[in-house]
Amino acid sequence: DNSKKTVNVRQDFAILATQMNQQPLIYLDNAATTQKPQQVIEAIMAYYNTANANVHRGTYTLANNATNQYEQARTTVAKFIQATAEEIIFTRSTTESLNWIAKSYESKLQTGDEIVLTVAEHHSNIVPWQQLAQKTGAVLRFIKLDQTGKVSLTDAQQKITNKTKIVTFAYVSNVLGMRAPILELIKLAHAKNAITVIDGAQAMAHFPIDVMQLDIDFLAFSGHKMYGPTGIGVLYGKKALLEDMEPLQFGGEMIDEVTQDTATWQKIPWKFEAGTPNIAGAIGLAAAIDYLKKIGWQKIISHEQALMQATFKNLKTIPNLIIYGSQVPEDHYGVISFNLADLHPHDIATGLDLAGIAIRAGQHCAQPLMDYLHVLATLRISTSIYNQSSEVRKVAKILKELEAFFKS
Ligand code: PMP
């Protein structure tokens, strides 16, 4: 039973010992946000208790300490994805990172250029590109999924052409939990001299990502989906691309010299970080990365695969339940979307909540994918390192009870 392996991990998350509706909390909405371990909370507290000062401008020791911790956090993030520190820009979130890239390409695209996405994108990787297309006259093209829910490489070959300037997609879908064929898609894009923008929001907590090996041009992700705090995100960009990009916000910290009428910019990455950054957030994110490293990818991956198998096994005992996308547990990275008979997902989620179970029901910020799958909404179980097979067993048991209840 994989629950034994997770005992130490569970002790790090105080919230897991709480009750919800007089039942032990079963938290299975990790794709929305993960819980935070004590190590992350303590790192943030320690920063405020011992090192708080504004960064990059102090001439005194305390400010230098804060600056060192903030820049050390940047180095930790860089090493985590095999990048260099100057290629890491701290943002607020995946959403902000994606918006920045889209905005910066307003001056680089023209009428008739094409931006290629997949039909499985989160709204935050659709709407910024819609805006870019409207402003520049560029056109959006969507790669389809195959029968099993995988991004179709056959269709990608049709959609990625000489007109393509940007290819962007989620590494892992927040609805289907399936991984895009990233290497192949990036090769197709680069063969046409298009840049690649990867939405890493749902990938970072589940397996290692090497931006060098994958030859990723831009990568966006959020701290809060990988055991870090909210309000901190990352935009990775290849050095040459970032140097070629204009800053998007202006103010203190990002400047080199300012006169009454003009200003020059700092070097990357600072030229993008206007104003006082989220220092504590960056430090908290670095603590989350240290936490993941301490557990180790091997343990994380084998635990999560065992959980996906247990979830499938339990859900498959319910006759009228359909799972979207691949029917192979190993194809899912922490996320399974499903529906139960013709019952409304919101009714089921409310019933589960009464049993202390937190799972998501709705469109998951992916309305175009819902349309593509011809469903109005789904239920979504999303797991993490602290979940146990006993928890998904309980979900299946309550689902059966709810089906019987709603039928009668
Ligand atoms: N992309 C994907 C695939 C996501 O799952 C999410 C969060 N649900 C986002 C982008 C947006 O992340 P954030 O809200 O942290 O900006």
PDB file of C-alpha atoms in Angstrom, residues 105-115 132-140 162-165:
ATOM      1  CA  TYR A 105       5.199  39.695 -29.656  1.00  0.00           C
ATOM      2  CA  GLU A 106       2.821  42.506 -30.649  1.00  0.00           C
ATOM      3  CA  SER A 107       5.725  44.280 -32.297  1.00  0.00           C
ATOM      4  CA  LYS A 108       7.021  41.105 -33.963  1.00  0.00           C
ATOM      5  CA  LEU A 109       3.953  39.619 -35.706  1.00  0.00           C
ATOM      6  CA  GLN A 110       2.067  40.818 -38.726  1.00  0.00           C
ATOM      7  CA  THR A 111      -1.092  40.073 -40.681  1.00  0.00           C
ATOM      8  CA  GLY A 112      -1.175  36.492 -41.914  1.00  0.00           C
ATOM      9  CA  ASP A 113       1.323  35.146 -39.372  1.00  0.00           C
ATOM     10  CA  GLU A 114       0.033  32.115 -37.497  1.00  0.00           C
ATOM     11  CA  ILE A 115       0.020  31.128 -33.841  1.00  0.00           C
ATOM     12  CA  LEU A 132      -2.187  39.167 -29.821  1.00  0.00           C
ATOM     13  CA  ALA A 133      -3.949  37.915 -32.966  1.00  0.00           C
ATOM     14  CA  GLN A 134      -6.538  40.720 -32.802  1.00  0.00           C
ATOM     15  CA  LYS A 135      -3.845  43.374 -32.427  1.00  0.00           C
ATOM     16  CA  THR A 136      -1.540  42.080 -35.167  1.00  0.00           C
ATOM     17  CA  GLY A 137      -3.851  40.402 -37.680  1.00  0.00           C
ATOM     18  CA  ALA A 138      -2.259  37.042 -36.938  1.00  0.00           C
ATOM     19  CA  VAL A 139      -4.411  33.881 -37.069  1.00  0.00           C
ATOM     20  CA  LEU A 140      -4.857  31.171 -34.417  1.00  0.00           C
ATOM     21  CA  ASN A 162       6.005  28.380 -42.905  1.00  0.00           C
ATOM     22  CA  LYS A 163       3.408  30.877 -41.685  1.00  0.00           C
ATOM     23  CA  THR A 164       3.764  29.706 -38.078  1.00  0.00           C
ATOM     24  CA  LYS A 165       5.583  32.125 -35.793  1.00  0.00           C
TER      25      LYS A 165
END
